[in-house]
């Protein structure tokens, strides 16, 4: 899970998950995936997502590593904090784009997502082999599947 998340080209952070209603999603950068399987983000305390998480902390994250592999979805709960030590740990200068006062910007808020489960899809033999199997399969009209998938059980 950590490897798929760290190698992902994109992550969509979804909140306001209600049956029969569209989910609210937004792209976000995972700043850290720790050894416990937790995902760490920085956001602004005046964002809509923080307001939504205060009402309901259940979230779902969607990752895509490449066009043909490294797909991951994780569901869990988000915890909100103003932990200055964690902000310092996660900070990088590019974040000044959103937090113009730098690392000490009072709006910076830490989001920690603690997974409760998930699902992954990947290929067994790497992108080159998967692409070749797909191309040959398309040419001869046969499905040559190189995928692997499964549940992520988080304890």
Tab-separated table of C-alpha atoms in Angstrom:
chain	number	residue	atom	x	y	z
A	1	UNK	CA	0.000	0.000	0.000
A	2	UNK	CA	2.788	2.408	0.942
A	3	UNK	CA	4.721	1.633	-2.250
A	4	UNK	CA	1.681	2.070	-4.520
A	5	UNK	CA	0.769	5.355	-2.831
A	6	UNK	CA	4.293	6.787	-2.974
A	7	UNK	CA	4.678	5.894	-6.658
A	8	UNK	CA	1.281	7.276	-7.663
A	9	UNK	CA	1.112	10.075	-10.192
A	10	UNK	CA	-2.194	11.234	-8.759
A	11	UNK	CA	-4.317	10.996	-5.625
A	12	UNK	CA	-7.937	12.044	-5.254
A	13	UNK	CA	-9.140	12.713	-1.727
A	14	UNK	CA	-12.885	12.114	-1.356
A	15	UNK	CA	-15.186	13.285	1.437
A	16	UNK	CA	-18.914	13.616	2.011
A	17	UNK	CA	-19.531	9.991	1.093
A	18	UNK	CA	-23.281	9.458	1.215
A	19	UNK	CA	-25.205	6.663	-0.442
A	20	UNK	CA	-26.993	7.896	-3.546
A	21	UNK	CA	-25.141	11.228	-3.581
A	22	UNK	CA	-22.080	12.331	-5.555
A	23	UNK	CA	-18.905	12.254	-3.506
A	24	UNK	CA	-16.817	15.375	-3.099
A	25	UNK	CA	-13.299	14.846	-4.428
A	26	UNK	CA	-10.221	16.921	-4.986
A	27	UNK	CA	-6.649	16.202	-6.045
A	28	UNK	CA	-4.172	16.252	-3.184
A	29	UNK	CA	-0.528	15.336	-2.764
A	30	UNK	CA	0.353	12.704	-0.195
A	31	UNK	CA	3.278	14.226	1.657
A	32	UNK	CA	4.064	11.046	3.564
A	33	UNK	CA	2.926	7.439	3.734
A	34	UNK	CA	4.326	6.048	6.968
A	35	UNK	CA	5.203	2.504	7.999
A	36	UNK	CA	1.891	2.158	9.856
A	37	UNK	CA	0.073	2.742	6.531
A	38	UNK	CA	-1.153	6.229	7.456
A	39	UNK	CA	-1.274	8.968	4.824
A	40	UNK	CA	-0.330	12.557	5.661
A	41	UNK	CA	-1.483	15.755	3.950
A	42	UNK	CA	-1.334	19.479	4.646
A	43	UNK	CA	-4.331	21.647	3.889
A	44	UNK	CA	-5.829	24.968	4.870
A	45	UNK	CA	-8.098	25.156	7.917
A	46	UNK	CA	-10.593	27.271	5.931
A	47	UNK	CA	-11.038	24.671	3.162
A	48	UNK	CA	-14.332	22.967	2.416
A	49	UNK	CA	-12.767	19.557	3.031
A	50	UNK	CA	-11.900	20.441	6.644
A	51	UNK	CA	-15.480	21.598	7.194
A	52	UNK	CA	-16.766	18.324	5.686
A	53	UNK	CA	-14.352	16.222	7.757
A	54	UNK	CA	-15.508	17.870	10.971
A	55	UNK	CA	-19.012	16.655	10.143
A	56	UNK	CA	-17.941	13.190	8.946
A	57	UNK	CA	-14.314	11.975	9.051
A	58	UNK	CA	-14.856	9.028	6.644
A	59	UNK	CA	-12.740	9.386	3.486
A	60	UNK	CA	-11.706	7.439	0.428
A	61	UNK	CA	-8.463	7.941	-1.479
A	62	UNK	CA	-7.954	6.946	-5.118
A	63	UNK	CA	-4.428	6.536	-6.501
A	64	UNK	CA	-3.243	5.964	-10.051
A	65	UNK	CA	0.414	5.203	-10.660
A	66	UNK	CA	0.382	4.984	-14.427
A	67	UNK	CA	-1.946	4.411	-17.345
A	68	UNK	CA	-1.669	0.613	-17.039
A	69	UNK	CA	-0.761	-0.174	-13.428
A	70	UNK	CA	-0.559	0.785	-9.793
A	71	UNK	CA	-4.209	1.477	-8.990
A	72	UNK	CA	-5.170	1.718	-5.341
A	73	UNK	CA	-8.219	2.762	-3.373
A	74	UNK	CA	-8.097	3.177	0.394
A	75	UNK	CA	-10.911	4.018	2.767
A	76	UNK	CA	-10.530	5.159	6.344
A	77	UNK	CA	-10.922	8.078	8.708
A	78	UNK	CA	-9.236	11.453	8.660
A	79	UNK	CA	-7.903	13.156	11.743
A	80	UNK	CA	-7.381	16.927	11.801
A	81	UNK	CA	-4.657	18.618	13.833
A	82	UNK	CA	-2.414	21.670	14.074
A	83	UNK	CA	0.605	19.626	15.196
A	84	UNK	CA	3.539	22.025	14.626
A	85	UNK	CA	6.133	19.229	14.712
A	86	UNK	CA	4.268	17.291	11.998
A	87	UNK	CA	3.888	20.463	9.891
A	88	UNK	CA	7.657	20.998	10.150
A	89	UNK	CA	8.283	17.347	9.196
A	90	UNK	CA	5.977	17.493	6.147
A	91	UNK	CA	6.898	20.999	4.977
A	92	UNK	CA	8.649	21.596	1.687
A	93	UNK	CA	9.260	24.970	-0.004
A	94	UNK	CA	6.815	24.262	-2.870
A	95	UNK	CA	3.951	24.389	-0.355
A	96	UNK	CA	4.504	28.145	-0.074
A	97	UNK	CA	2.385	28.358	-3.242
A	98	UNK	CA	-0.664	27.663	-1.026
A	99	UNK	CA	0.679	28.835	2.328
A	100	UNK	CA	2.184	32.213	1.481
A	101	UNK	CA	3.419	32.860	5.023
A	102	UNK	CA	5.548	29.746	4.835
A	103	UNK	CA	5.851	26.985	7.357
A	104	UNK	CA	4.389	29.206	10.101
A	105	UNK	CA	1.239	30.100	8.128
A	106	UNK	CA	-1.562	29.903	10.732
A	107	UNK	CA	-3.940	28.272	8.225
A	108	UNK	CA	-1.839	25.103	7.818
A	109	UNK	CA	-3.691	22.052	9.035
A	110	UNK	CA	-2.507	18.446	9.160
A	111	UNK	CA	-4.726	15.685	7.809
A	112	UNK	CA	-3.844	12.143	8.805
A	113	UNK	CA	-5.778	9.368	7.071
A	114	UNK	CA	-5.882	6.118	9.020
A	115	UNK	CA	-6.913	3.358	6.595
A	116	UNK	CA	-9.487	0.739	7.510
A	117	UNK	CA	-9.260	-1.153	4.211
A	118	UNK	CA	-8.710	-0.903	0.511
A	119	UNK	CA	-8.278	-2.618	-2.835
A	120	UNK	CA	-5.482	-2.650	-5.410
A	121	UNK	CA	-5.028	-3.500	-9.085
A	122	UNK	CA	-1.604	-3.891	-10.623
A	123	UNK	CA	0.190	-5.942	-13.254
A	124	UNK	CA	2.332	-8.964	-12.464
A	125	UNK	CA	5.293	-8.413	-14.755
A	126	UNK	CA	5.708	-4.655	-15.216
A	127	UNK	CA	4.282	-2.156	-17.668
A	128	UNK	CA	6.273	-3.319	-20.704
A	129	UNK	CA	5.018	-6.917	-20.452
A	130	UNK	CA	1.464	-5.784	-19.674
A	131	UNK	CA	1.496	-3.482	-22.714
A	132	UNK	CA	2.865	-6.247	-24.964
A	133	UNK	CA	0.188	-8.682	-23.766
A	134	UNK	CA	-2.475	-6.044	-24.352
A	135	UNK	CA	-1.173	-5.288	-27.858
A	136	UNK	CA	-0.895	-8.956	-28.846
A	137	UNK	CA	-4.292	-9.700	-27.332
A	138	UNK	CA	-5.873	-6.851	-29.283
A	139	UNK	CA	-4.212	-8.024	-32.516
A	140	UNK	CA	-5.355	-11.637	-32.200
A	141	UNK	CA	-8.655	-10.989	-30.387
A	142	UNK	CA	-7.727	-12.848	-27.182
A	143	UNK	CA	-7.604	-11.505	-23.618
A	144	UNK	CA	-4.058	-11.902	-22.314
A	145	UNK	CA	-4.476	-10.648	-18.772
A	146	UNK	CA	-1.405	-9.725	-16.733
A	147	UNK	CA	-3.300	-8.231	-13.808
A	148	UNK	CA	-3.182	-8.908	-10.116
A	149	UNK	CA	-5.672	-7.493	-7.629
A	150	UNK	CA	-6.866	-7.958	-4.092
A	151	UNK	CA	-8.194	-6.581	-0.839
A	152	UNK	CA	-5.967	-4.679	1.537
A	153	UNK	CA	-6.803	-5.726	5.048
A	154	UNK	CA	-5.699	-3.127	7.544
A	155	UNK	CA	-5.439	-4.045	11.197
